[in-house]
Amino acid sequence: MDELVIHGGTPLMGEVTVSGSKNAVVAIIPAAVLVDGVCRIENVPNISDVAVITELLTRLGAVCTRLDDGSLEIDSRKVNKYNPPHELVKKMRASYYLIGALLGRFNNAQVCMPGGCNFGHRPIDLHIKGFEAVGATVDEVGEVITAYTDELKGGSIYLDFASVGATINIMLATVRANGVTTIENAAKEPHIVDVANFLNAMGANIKGAGTDTIKIIGVDRLGGGTYSIIPDQIEAGTFMIAAAATRGDVLVKNVIPRHMETLTAKLTEMGVTVEEFDDSIRVYAPTRPTRARVKTMPYPGFPTDLQALMVALMALAEGISSMTETVYDNRFQYVDELRRMGADINVDGRTAMIRGVPKLVGANVTSMDLRAGAAVLVAGLAAEGKTVINTMAHIDRGYDNIIEKMTALGASLERVSIAEKV
Ligand code: EPU
């Protein structure tokens, strides 16, 4: 196991390039199961979630080759199983996309309930409702979900909540179904659009991704092709917040500024200077940010995946800020870690009140999940003294070369393997 040691207090300065989107790629790799040919996926981030989902495809019979330029080539023509190994499925939440992809390919899928970050109840009832609406029978026995049918037929699905996972999973299941499927109250996150664009580039006919209503006109076959993943919205936001928290000056490159609008608006409201260019954003924060009120919402609202990071920044802002989490029922577990660093935060239900302090101090902290890990990392970079984050495993799931990227911005941090320390 590796831990992360940070010597904080240095403003981040310079330029950083954002990698491909984690939440797009972890859906696009399973989507390749539906492709009858070779697909070449470019701009694939080097993160452990990609390693796990690629291994899952390989175990199903796909040939996956990582190329020197960072692309991933997938040939799924020899995939001949629809029951991925449980121990690997449990390593990540996005393995639920194999249900939609395998159902779409074989009319059959047998996948155990996925793992992933634990911040409250995370059911997949909306995914199941979608599969059933297009003709599948879904049985849940113990931890195993079996979905099967003789034929998938287009249907209409209204999602009670605009779920990212359900929207994508239903697209995967129905892209080769007979007839037209309509998803109402679909999620609109940038990675939804990216998955639809990937499928369309392979020959699918999906309209309306990025709006409330998505129409999937089933096609017989998806052929191969090349597709480049969009930049990671949350990684971009992490660097923007880190620049503000350390009072730095950072040009974040390879971003789609439109995806960052709610964060840009909030940072600006907090007195941080944010300049937008075509595909980069500069964040300049010479003075202490001021308080803000934020509520997380599905896109285009403020992303829940930046909630913990934003609270780390609010912990250092002048005045009393508030953060309300509306997407998940339990995503404030990391607050105790920030308190260890001197933050003054009170949580009542789904709202945290944050009384800003002039400085945080380094401490030994736990990384509870991926974004909580990123939040304590940013707090550690801003804090005075030494912070030790007990494990890198969560951060490695979603951040490509984070240590190298932060070091290039002037931060002082290193990965230490526990064995090395003993
Ligand atoms: N929900 C249900 N039933 C369902 C599906 C979702 O009740 O069938 C509820 C969940 O319990 C949750 C809310 O709806 O309260 C949102 O869930 P959603 O399905 O939108 O999220 P997800 O697909 O499980 C993806 C990202 C998350 C991100 C959320 C929200 C991936 C692999 N994961 O999860 O990313 O927080 O959308 O934007 O795309 C992360 O990157 O750190 C991360 C957790």
Short mmCIF file of C-alpha atoms and ligand atoms in Angstrom, two decimals:
data_model
loop_
_atom_site.label_atom_id
_atom_site.label_comp_id
_atom_site.label_asym_id
_atom_site.label_seq_id
_atom_site.Cartn_x
_atom_site.Cartn_y
_atom_site.Cartn_z
CA MET A 1 0.00 0.00 0.00
CA ASP A 2 1.16 3.54 -0.77
CA GLU A 3 0.57 6.66 1.23
CA LEU A 4 0.96 10.27 0.14
CA VAL A 5 3.19 12.71 1.99
CA ILE A 6 2.62 16.40 1.27
CA HIS A 7 4.62 19.39 2.44
CA GLY A 8 2.08 22.15 1.96
CA GLY A 9 1.97 25.89 1.86
CA THR A 10 3.35 26.58 -1.63
CA PRO A 11 1.11 28.38 -4.14
CA LEU A 12 0.64 26.30 -7.29
CA MET A 13 2.07 28.08 -10.35
CA GLY A 14 2.36 27.14 -14.00
CA GLU A 15 0.49 25.03 -16.53
CA VAL A 16 -1.13 21.62 -16.29
CA THR A 17 -2.81 19.46 -18.93
CA VAL A 18 -6.00 17.60 -18.06
CA SER A 19 -6.33 13.91 -19.06
CA GLY A 20 -9.27 12.09 -20.64
CA SER A 21 -12.51 11.78 -18.69
CA LYS A 22 -12.69 8.91 -16.22
CA ASN A 23 -16.46 8.70 -16.19
CA ALA A 24 -16.58 8.69 -20.01
CA VAL A 25 -13.87 6.09 -20.51
CA VAL A 26 -15.21 3.66 -17.89
CA ALA A 27 -18.44 3.56 -19.94
CA ILE A 28 -16.85 3.63 -23.40
CA ILE A 29 -14.61 0.62 -22.71
CA PRO A 30 -17.61 -1.63 -21.84
CA ALA A 31 -19.47 -0.07 -24.81
CA ALA A 32 -16.74 -1.54 -27.04
CA VAL A 33 -18.26 -4.98 -26.31
CA LEU A 34 -21.07 -3.97 -28.68
CA VAL A 35 -18.68 -3.19 -31.53
CA ASP A 36 -18.17 -5.80 -34.22
CA GLY A 37 -14.69 -4.65 -35.24
CA VAL A 38 -11.68 -2.91 -33.74
CA CYS A 39 -12.07 0.39 -31.96
CA ARG A 40 -9.24 2.66 -31.09
CA ILE A 41 -9.92 4.91 -28.12
CA GLU A 42 -7.62 7.91 -27.76
CA ASN A 43 -6.87 10.14 -24.76
CA VAL A 44 -7.40 7.26 -22.29
CA PRO A 45 -6.28 8.31 -18.79
CA ASN A 46 -3.75 6.19 -16.97
CA ILE A 47 -5.84 5.38 -13.87
CA SER A 48 -6.55 2.18 -11.99
CA ASP A 49 -10.28 2.15 -12.90
CA VAL A 50 -9.26 1.89 -16.57
CA ALA A 51 -6.92 -1.00 -15.72
CA VAL A 52 -9.76 -2.85 -13.96
CA ILE A 53 -12.42 -2.38 -16.65
CA THR A 54 -9.90 -3.30 -19.38
CA GLU A 55 -9.03 -6.46 -17.46
CA LEU A 56 -12.75 -7.27 -17.20
CA LEU A 57 -13.12 -7.05 -20.99
CA THR A 58 -10.04 -9.19 -21.48
CA ARG A 59 -11.48 -11.82 -19.14
CA LEU A 60 -14.62 -11.88 -21.29
CA GLY A 61 -12.51 -12.62 -24.39
CA ALA A 62 -11.71 -9.17 -25.85
CA VAL A 63 -8.23 -8.32 -27.08
CA CYS A 64 -7.19 -5.03 -25.48
CA THR A 65 -3.89 -3.39 -26.42
CA ARG A 66 -2.54 -0.24 -24.81
CA LEU A 67 -0.57 1.73 -27.42
CA ASP A 68 2.44 3.97 -26.75
CA ASP A 69 0.49 7.16 -27.47
CA GLY A 70 -1.94 6.41 -24.62
CA SER A 71 -4.66 4.99 -26.90
CA LEU A 72 -6.41 1.75 -26.19
CA GLU A 73 -7.31 -0.63 -29.00
CA ILE A 74 -10.17 -3.05 -28.30
CA ASP A 75 -11.23 -5.95 -30.47
CA SER A 76 -14.36 -7.49 -28.94
CA ARG A 77 -15.18 -9.86 -31.78
CA LYS A 78 -14.10 -12.89 -29.74
CA VAL A 79 -15.97 -11.96 -26.58
CA ASN A 80 -17.83 -15.15 -25.73
CA LYS A 81 -18.88 -14.81 -22.09
CA TYR A 82 -21.55 -12.77 -20.41
CA ASN A 83 -20.60 -13.44 -16.78
CA PRO A 84 -17.58 -11.33 -15.75
CA PRO A 85 -15.65 -12.51 -12.66
CA HIS A 86 -17.20 -11.24 -9.44
CA GLU A 87 -13.96 -10.32 -7.69
CA LEU A 88 -13.08 -7.86 -10.48
CA VAL A 89 -16.62 -6.49 -10.90
CA LYS A 90 -16.64 -5.60 -7.20
CA LYS A 91 -13.56 -3.42 -7.60
CA MET A 92 -15.44 -0.62 -9.33
CA ARG A 93 -18.89 0.84 -9.62
CA ALA A 94 -18.81 1.34 -13.40
CA SER A 95 -18.68 -2.40 -13.97
CA TYR A 96 -22.50 -2.12 -13.97
CA TYR A 97 -22.12 -0.94 -17.58
CA LEU A 98 -21.31 -4.54 -18.46
CA ILE A 99 -24.96 -5.41 -17.76
CA GLY A 100 -26.21 -3.07 -20.51
CA ALA A 101 -23.37 -3.87 -22.91
CA LEU A 102 -23.61 -7.68 -22.55
CA LEU A 103 -27.40 -7.62 -22.66
CA GLY A 104 -27.17 -5.54 -25.85
CA ARG A 105 -24.68 -7.96 -27.37
CA PHE A 106 -25.91 -11.40 -26.21
CA ASN A 107 -29.46 -10.75 -24.93
CA ASN A 108 -27.97 -12.09 -21.72
CA ALA A 109 -25.88 -10.72 -18.86
CA GLN A 110 -24.93 -12.09 -15.47
CA VAL A 111 -23.09 -9.54 -13.36
CA CYS A 112 -22.78 -9.20 -9.59
CA MET A 113 -23.59 -5.92 -7.86
CA PRO A 114 -20.75 -3.47 -8.42
CA GLY A 115 -18.43 -1.98 -5.80
CA GLY A 116 -17.05 1.57 -5.89
CA CYS A 117 -17.05 4.54 -3.57
CA ASN A 118 -19.28 4.20 -0.55
CA PHE A 119 -21.24 7.36 0.16
CA GLY A 120 -24.67 6.11 0.97
CA HIS A 121 -27.24 3.90 -0.63
CA ARG A 122 -26.45 3.47 -4.35
CA PRO A 123 -29.11 1.21 -5.85
CA ILE A 124 -29.43 0.41 -9.57
CA ASP A 125 -33.22 0.11 -9.67
CA LEU A 126 -33.49 2.71 -12.45
CA HIS A 127 -31.10 0.70 -14.66
CA ILE A 128 -33.24 -2.39 -14.07
CA LYS A 129 -36.47 -0.52 -14.79
CA GLY A 130 -34.93 0.55 -18.11
CA PHE A 131 -33.87 -2.99 -19.11
CA GLU A 132 -37.34 -4.29 -18.26
CA ALA A 133 -39.00 -1.55 -20.33
CA VAL A 134 -37.20 -2.84 -23.44
CA GLY A 135 -38.17 -6.47 -22.94
CA ALA A 136 -35.57 -7.95 -20.58
CA THR A 137 -36.36 -10.05 -17.53
CA VAL A 138 -34.12 -9.13 -14.63
CA ASP A 139 -33.60 -11.45 -11.66
CA GLU A 140 -31.63 -10.55 -8.58
CA VAL A 141 -30.46 -13.58 -6.62
CA GLY A 142 -28.17 -12.70 -3.74
CA GLU A 143 -25.62 -10.32 -5.18
CA VAL A 144 -25.99 -11.52 -8.76
CA ILE A 145 -28.10 -9.76 -11.36
CA THR A 146 -29.21 -11.80 -14.36
CA ALA A 147 -30.82 -10.01 -17.30
CA TYR A 148 -32.08 -11.94 -20.30
CA THR A 149 -34.52 -11.83 -23.18
CA ASP A 150 -35.22 -13.34 -26.60
CA GLU A 151 -35.23 -9.94 -28.18
CA LEU A 152 -34.70 -6.36 -26.99
CA LYS A 153 -37.39 -4.08 -28.39
CA GLY A 154 -37.49 -0.28 -28.29
CA GLY A 155 -39.56 1.23 -25.48
CA SER A 156 -40.12 4.40 -23.44
CA ILE A 157 -38.47 4.99 -20.09
CA TYR A 158 -38.99 7.87 -17.71
CA LEU A 159 -36.19 8.11 -15.14
CA ASP A 160 -37.47 9.23 -11.73
CA PHE A 161 -34.03 10.74 -11.16
CA ALA A 162 -31.65 11.86 -13.94
CA SER A 163 -29.20 9.04 -13.20
CA VAL A 164 -25.92 9.07 -15.09
CA GLY A 165 -25.43 5.32 -14.84
CA ALA A 166 -29.02 4.40 -15.81
CA THR A 167 -29.00 6.76 -18.81
CA ILE A 168 -25.77 5.26 -20.17
CA ASN A 169 -26.70 1.67 -19.36
CA ILE A 170 -30.02 1.97 -21.19
CA MET A 171 -28.22 3.45 -24.22
CA LEU A 172 -25.84 0.48 -24.21
CA ALA A 173 -28.61 -2.10 -23.94
CA THR A 174 -30.72 -0.58 -26.71
CA VAL A 175 -28.25 0.73 -29.28
CA ARG A 176 -28.64 -2.53 -31.25
CA ALA A 177 -32.24 -3.27 -30.18
CA ASN A 178 -35.14 -3.58 -32.55
CA GLY A 179 -36.97 -0.24 -32.77
CA VAL A 180 -36.72 3.13 -31.08
CA THR A 181 -36.07 3.67 -27.37
CA THR A 182 -36.81 6.98 -25.67
CA ILE A 183 -35.28 8.00 -22.34
CA GLU A 184 -37.11 10.88 -20.65
CA ASN A 185 -35.53 12.87 -17.82
CA ALA A 186 -32.16 11.59 -19.03
CA ALA A 187 -28.96 12.74 -17.34
CA LYS A 188 -27.09 15.44 -19.28
CA GLU A 189 -23.53 15.16 -17.94
CA PRO A 190 -20.72 15.72 -20.48
CA HIS A 191 -19.80 12.02 -20.36
CA ILE A 192 -23.35 11.04 -21.43
CA VAL A 193 -22.77 13.03 -24.62
CA ASP A 194 -19.31 11.48 -25.01
CA VAL A 195 -20.64 7.91 -24.78
CA ALA A 196 -23.38 8.72 -27.34
CA ASN A 197 -20.79 10.33 -29.64
CA PHE A 198 -18.58 7.24 -29.34
CA LEU A 199 -21.47 4.92 -30.19
CA ASN A 200 -22.53 7.15 -33.10
CA ALA A 201 -18.95 7.16 -34.39
CA MET A 202 -19.17 3.35 -34.43
CA GLY A 203 -22.42 3.44 -36.43
CA ALA A 204 -25.18 3.94 -33.83
CA ASN A 205 -28.09 6.33 -34.26
CA ILE A 206 -28.56 8.20 -30.97
CA LYS A 207 -30.15 11.63 -30.91
CA GLY A 208 -30.61 14.18 -28.14
CA ALA A 209 -27.75 13.22 -25.79
CA GLY A 210 -27.10 16.25 -23.57
CA THR A 211 -30.84 17.08 -23.40
CA ASP A 212 -33.64 15.65 -21.22
CA THR A 213 -34.83 13.33 -23.98
CA ILE A 214 -32.59 10.81 -25.71
CA LYS A 215 -33.81 8.75 -28.66
CA ILE A 216 -31.95 5.58 -29.55
CA ILE A 217 -32.85 4.26 -32.97
CA GLY A 218 -31.64 0.65 -32.93
CA VAL A 219 -29.13 -0.40 -35.62
CA ASP A 220 -28.10 -3.93 -36.66
CA ARG A 221 -24.39 -3.53 -36.31
CA LEU A 222 -21.69 -1.27 -34.90
CA GLY A 223 -18.42 -1.33 -36.86
CA GLY A 224 -14.97 -0.27 -35.66
CA GLY A 225 -13.40 3.18 -35.68
CA THR A 226 -11.37 5.74 -33.77
CA TYR A 227 -12.68 7.98 -31.02
CA SER A 228 -11.02 10.49 -28.68
CA ILE A 229 -12.28 10.86 -25.09
CA ILE A 230 -13.23 14.35 -23.84
CA PRO A 231 -11.16 16.05 -21.11
CA ASP A 232 -12.07 15.17 -17.53
CA GLN A 233 -14.38 17.84 -16.09
CA ILE A 234 -13.66 16.83 -12.49
CA GLU A 235 -9.88 16.67 -12.89
CA ALA A 236 -10.02 20.16 -14.45
CA GLY A 237 -12.12 21.35 -11.50
CA THR A 238 -9.65 19.78 -9.06
CA PHE A 239 -6.78 21.85 -10.49
CA MET A 240 -8.91 25.00 -10.57
CA ILE A 241 -9.85 24.59 -6.91
CA ALA A 242 -6.29 23.64 -5.95
CA ALA A 243 -5.01 26.84 -7.59
CA ALA A 244 -7.52 28.91 -5.62
CA ALA A 245 -6.89 27.09 -2.31
CA THR A 246 -3.11 27.55 -2.51
CA ARG A 247 -3.49 31.19 -3.73
CA GLY A 248 -1.70 30.25 -6.91
CA ASP A 249 -1.83 31.06 -10.61
CA VAL A 250 -2.47 28.06 -12.85
CA LEU A 251 -3.36 27.65 -16.52
CA VAL A 252 -5.44 24.48 -16.77
CA LYS A 253 -5.11 23.19 -20.34
CA ASN A 254 -7.20 20.74 -22.36
CA VAL A 255 -10.55 21.71 -20.83
CA ILE A 256 -13.97 22.44 -22.29
CA PRO A 257 -14.76 25.76 -20.54
CA ARG A 258 -18.54 25.22 -21.01
CA HIS A 259 -18.31 22.12 -18.77
CA MET A 260 -16.76 24.25 -16.03
CA GLU A 261 -19.30 27.08 -16.01
CA THR A 262 -20.87 26.49 -12.59
CA LEU A 263 -17.47 26.15 -10.93
CA THR A 264 -16.15 29.21 -12.78
CA ALA A 265 -19.19 31.20 -11.61
CA LYS A 266 -18.72 30.14 -7.97
CA LEU A 267 -14.97 30.82 -7.94
CA THR A 268 -15.60 34.24 -9.46
CA GLU A 269 -18.23 34.91 -6.80
CA MET A 270 -15.56 34.04 -4.21
CA GLY A 271 -13.26 36.72 -5.60
CA VAL A 272 -10.98 34.39 -7.55
CA THR A 273 -9.95 35.55 -11.03
CA VAL A 274 -10.93 33.02 -13.68
CA GLU A 275 -10.06 33.67 -17.31
CA GLU A 276 -11.51 31.44 -20.01
CA PHE A 277 -9.78 30.70 -23.32
CA ASP A 278 -10.80 28.32 -26.14
CA ASP A 279 -9.58 25.15 -24.46
CA SER A 280 -7.92 26.34 -21.26
CA ILE A 281 -8.78 28.23 -18.09
CA ARG A 282 -6.50 30.35 -15.93
CA VAL A 283 -7.22 30.54 -12.22
CA TYR A 284 -5.45 33.31 -10.32
CA ALA A 285 -6.06 33.82 -6.60
CA PRO A 286 -3.60 36.23 -4.98
CA THR A 287 -5.93 37.03 -2.08
CA ARG A 288 -8.05 34.98 0.32
CA PRO A 289 -11.30 33.84 -1.32
CA THR A 290 -14.59 34.91 0.22
CA ARG A 291 -17.53 32.76 1.30
CA ALA A 292 -20.06 31.12 -1.05
CA ARG A 293 -23.23 29.05 -0.95
CA VAL A 294 -23.33 25.98 -3.16
CA LYS A 295 -25.84 23.21 -3.79
CA THR A 296 -24.87 20.14 -5.81
CA MET A 297 -27.20 19.19 -8.67
CA PRO A 298 -27.10 16.99 -11.76
CA TYR A 299 -25.44 18.70 -14.76
CA PRO A 300 -25.52 21.58 -15.59
CA GLY A 301 -25.68 22.18 -11.83
CA PHE A 302 -22.68 22.13 -9.50
CA PRO A 303 -21.17 18.59 -9.69
CA THR A 304 -21.37 16.42 -6.60
CA ASP A 305 -17.92 15.11 -7.53
CA LEU A 306 -16.47 18.57 -6.77
CA GLN A 307 -18.40 18.94 -3.51
CA ALA A 308 -15.64 17.79 -1.13
CA LEU A 309 -13.01 19.77 -3.04
CA MET A 310 -15.12 22.92 -2.85
CA VAL A 311 -15.62 22.43 0.90
CA ALA A 312 -11.81 22.23 1.28
CA LEU A 313 -11.60 25.62 -0.43
CA MET A 314 -14.48 27.05 1.63
CA ALA A 315 -12.63 25.93 4.77
CA LEU A 316 -10.03 28.57 3.90
CA ALA A 317 -12.39 31.28 2.64
CA GLU A 318 -13.34 34.39 4.58
CA GLY A 319 -16.79 34.17 6.21
CA ILE A 320 -19.31 31.36 6.60
CA SER A 321 -20.00 29.24 3.54
CA SER A 322 -22.60 26.53 3.03
CA MET A 323 -22.64 23.39 0.94
CA THR A 324 -25.81 21.35 0.35
CA GLU A 325 -25.50 17.89 -1.16
CA THR A 326 -28.62 16.84 -3.08
CA VAL A 327 -27.36 13.92 -5.19
CA TYR A 328 -26.16 11.50 -2.50
CA ASP A 329 -27.47 10.94 1.00
CA ASN A 330 -24.11 10.53 2.73
CA ARG A 331 -21.24 12.35 1.07
CA PHE A 332 -19.79 14.33 4.00
CA GLN A 333 -17.82 11.53 5.64
CA TYR A 334 -14.52 13.26 4.81
CA VAL A 335 -15.37 16.32 6.94
CA ASP A 336 -13.71 14.82 10.03
CA GLU A 337 -10.45 14.64 8.06
CA LEU A 338 -10.61 18.35 7.18
CA ARG A 339 -11.39 19.09 10.85
CA ARG A 340 -8.16 17.33 11.81
CA MET A 341 -6.43 19.94 9.68
CA GLY A 342 -8.10 22.79 11.55
CA ALA A 343 -11.23 23.28 9.44
CA ASP A 344 -14.37 24.49 11.23
CA ILE A 345 -17.25 22.59 9.65
CA ASN A 346 -20.64 21.52 11.00
CA VAL A 347 -22.82 19.07 9.14
CA ASP A 348 -26.56 18.94 9.64
CA GLY A 349 -28.22 16.39 7.37
CA ARG A 350 -27.38 17.26 3.81
CA THR A 351 -25.91 20.69 4.54
CA ALA A 352 -22.46 21.62 5.80
CA MET A 353 -21.78 25.05 7.29
CA ILE A 354 -18.16 26.02 6.90
CA ARG A 355 -16.65 28.82 8.97
CA GLY A 356 -13.49 29.73 7.07
CA VAL A 357 -10.16 29.77 8.91
CA PRO A 358 -7.10 31.77 7.80
CA LYS A 359 -4.97 28.63 7.54
CA LEU A 360 -5.11 24.85 7.73
CA VAL A 361 -2.35 22.79 9.31
CA GLY A 362 -0.91 19.49 8.12
CA ALA A 363 -2.15 16.27 9.77
CA ASN A 364 -2.39 12.51 9.30
CA VAL A 365 -5.63 11.96 7.40
CA THR A 366 -7.61 9.19 5.76
CA SER A 367 -8.73 9.13 2.15
CA MET A 368 -12.34 7.89 2.38
CA ASP A 369 -13.07 7.68 -1.35
CA LEU A 370 -11.84 9.13 -4.64
CA ARG A 371 -13.06 12.72 -4.36
CA ALA A 372 -12.66 12.84 -0.58
CA GLY A 373 -9.04 11.80 -1.23
CA ALA A 374 -8.67 14.65 -3.72
CA ALA A 375 -10.14 17.08 -1.17
CA VAL A 376 -7.65 16.17 1.56
CA LEU A 377 -4.88 16.31 -1.05
CA VAL A 378 -5.84 19.89 -1.98
CA ALA A 379 -6.23 20.81 1.71
CA GLY A 380 -2.78 19.32 2.33
CA LEU A 381 -1.25 21.37 -0.49
CA ALA A 382 -2.73 24.54 1.00
CA ALA A 383 -1.96 23.69 4.64
CA GLU A 384 1.12 24.66 6.60
CA GLY A 385 3.39 21.71 7.36
CA LYS A 386 3.22 18.01 6.63
CA THR A 387 0.10 16.06 5.70
CA VAL A 388 0.09 12.29 5.33
CA ILE A 389 -2.81 10.70 3.43
CA ASN A 390 -3.04 7.08 4.52
CA THR A 391 -3.68 5.56 1.10
CA MET A 392 -3.26 6.50 -2.54
CA ALA A 393 -5.54 3.71 -3.78
CA HIS A 394 -8.70 5.86 -4.02
CA ILE A 395 -6.89 8.77 -5.68
CA ASP A 396 -5.20 6.42 -8.17
CA ARG A 397 -8.65 5.25 -9.30
CA GLY A 398 -9.40 8.55 -10.96
CA TYR A 399 -6.38 10.87 -11.22
CA ASP A 400 -3.81 10.33 -13.95
CA ASN A 401 -0.25 11.13 -12.78
CA ILE A 402 -1.48 13.46 -10.07
CA ILE A 403 1.85 13.56 -8.23
CA GLU A 404 3.82 14.43 -11.36
CA LYS A 405 1.26 17.06 -12.39
CA MET A 406 1.17 18.73 -8.96
CA THR A 407 4.99 18.59 -8.69
CA ALA A 408 5.29 20.38 -12.03
CA LEU A 409 3.14 23.15 -10.52
CA GLY A 410 5.64 23.54 -7.68
CA ALA A 411 3.97 21.37 -5.03
CA SER A 412 6.02 19.16 -2.75
CA LEU A 413 4.49 15.69 -2.45
CA GLU A 414 5.63 12.11 -2.71
CA ARG A 415 4.24 8.60 -2.78
CA VAL A 416 5.74 6.43 -0.06
CA SER A 417 5.18 2.70 -0.05
CA ILE A 418 4.50 1.38 3.43
CA ALA A 419 7.02 -1.42 2.92
CA GLU A 420 9.63 1.23 2.11
CA LYS A 421 8.84 3.08 5.35
CA VAL A 422 9.14 0.09 7.67
N1 EPU B 1 -29.84 6.30 -8.04
C1 EPU B 1 -30.91 5.51 -7.69
N2 EPU B 1 -31.21 4.44 -8.47
C2 EPU B 1 -30.50 4.13 -9.59
C3 EPU B 1 -29.39 4.93 -9.94
C4 EPU B 1 -29.09 6.02 -9.14
O1 EPU B 1 -31.58 5.76 -6.70
O2 EPU B 1 -30.84 3.15 -10.26
C5 EPU B 1 -29.47 7.43 -7.18
C6 EPU B 1 -28.14 7.17 -6.48
O3 EPU B 1 -28.30 6.42 -5.31
C7 EPU B 1 -27.62 8.57 -6.24
C8 EPU B 1 -28.14 9.34 -7.44
O4 EPU B 1 -29.23 8.56 -7.97
O5 EPU B 1 -28.19 9.09 -5.08
C9 EPU B 1 -27.11 9.60 -8.50
O6 EPU B 1 -26.68 8.42 -9.09
P1 EPU B 1 -26.19 8.31 -10.60
O7 EPU B 1 -26.77 7.08 -11.16
O8 EPU B 1 -26.41 9.60 -11.34
O9 EPU B 1 -24.65 8.13 -10.37
P2 EPU B 1 -23.72 6.96 -10.83
O10 EPU B 1 -23.98 6.61 -12.24
O11 EPU B 1 -23.72 5.88 -9.82
C10 EPU B 1 -21.93 8.62 -11.75
C11 EPU B 1 -20.46 8.81 -11.56
C12 EPU B 1 -20.21 9.34 -10.16
C13 EPU B 1 -20.98 10.64 -9.98
C14 EPU B 1 -22.46 10.45 -10.31
C15 EPU B 1 -23.26 11.75 -10.28
C16 EPU B 1 -19.53 7.11 -12.96
C17 EPU B 1 -18.82 5.82 -13.06
N3 EPU B 1 -19.79 7.54 -11.74
O12 EPU B 1 -22.32 7.67 -10.75
O13 EPU B 1 -18.83 9.61 -10.11
O14 EPU B 1 -20.88 11.05 -8.62
O15 EPU B 1 -22.59 9.87 -11.62
O16 EPU B 1 -22.72 12.68 -11.17
O17 EPU B 1 -19.83 7.75 -13.96
C18 EPU B 1 -16.75 9.94 -9.09
O18 EPU B 1 -16.28 10.11 -10.22
O19 EPU B 1 -16.11 10.17 -8.03
C19 EPU B 1 -18.11 9.44 -8.96
C20 EPU B 1 -18.58 8.95 -7.83
#
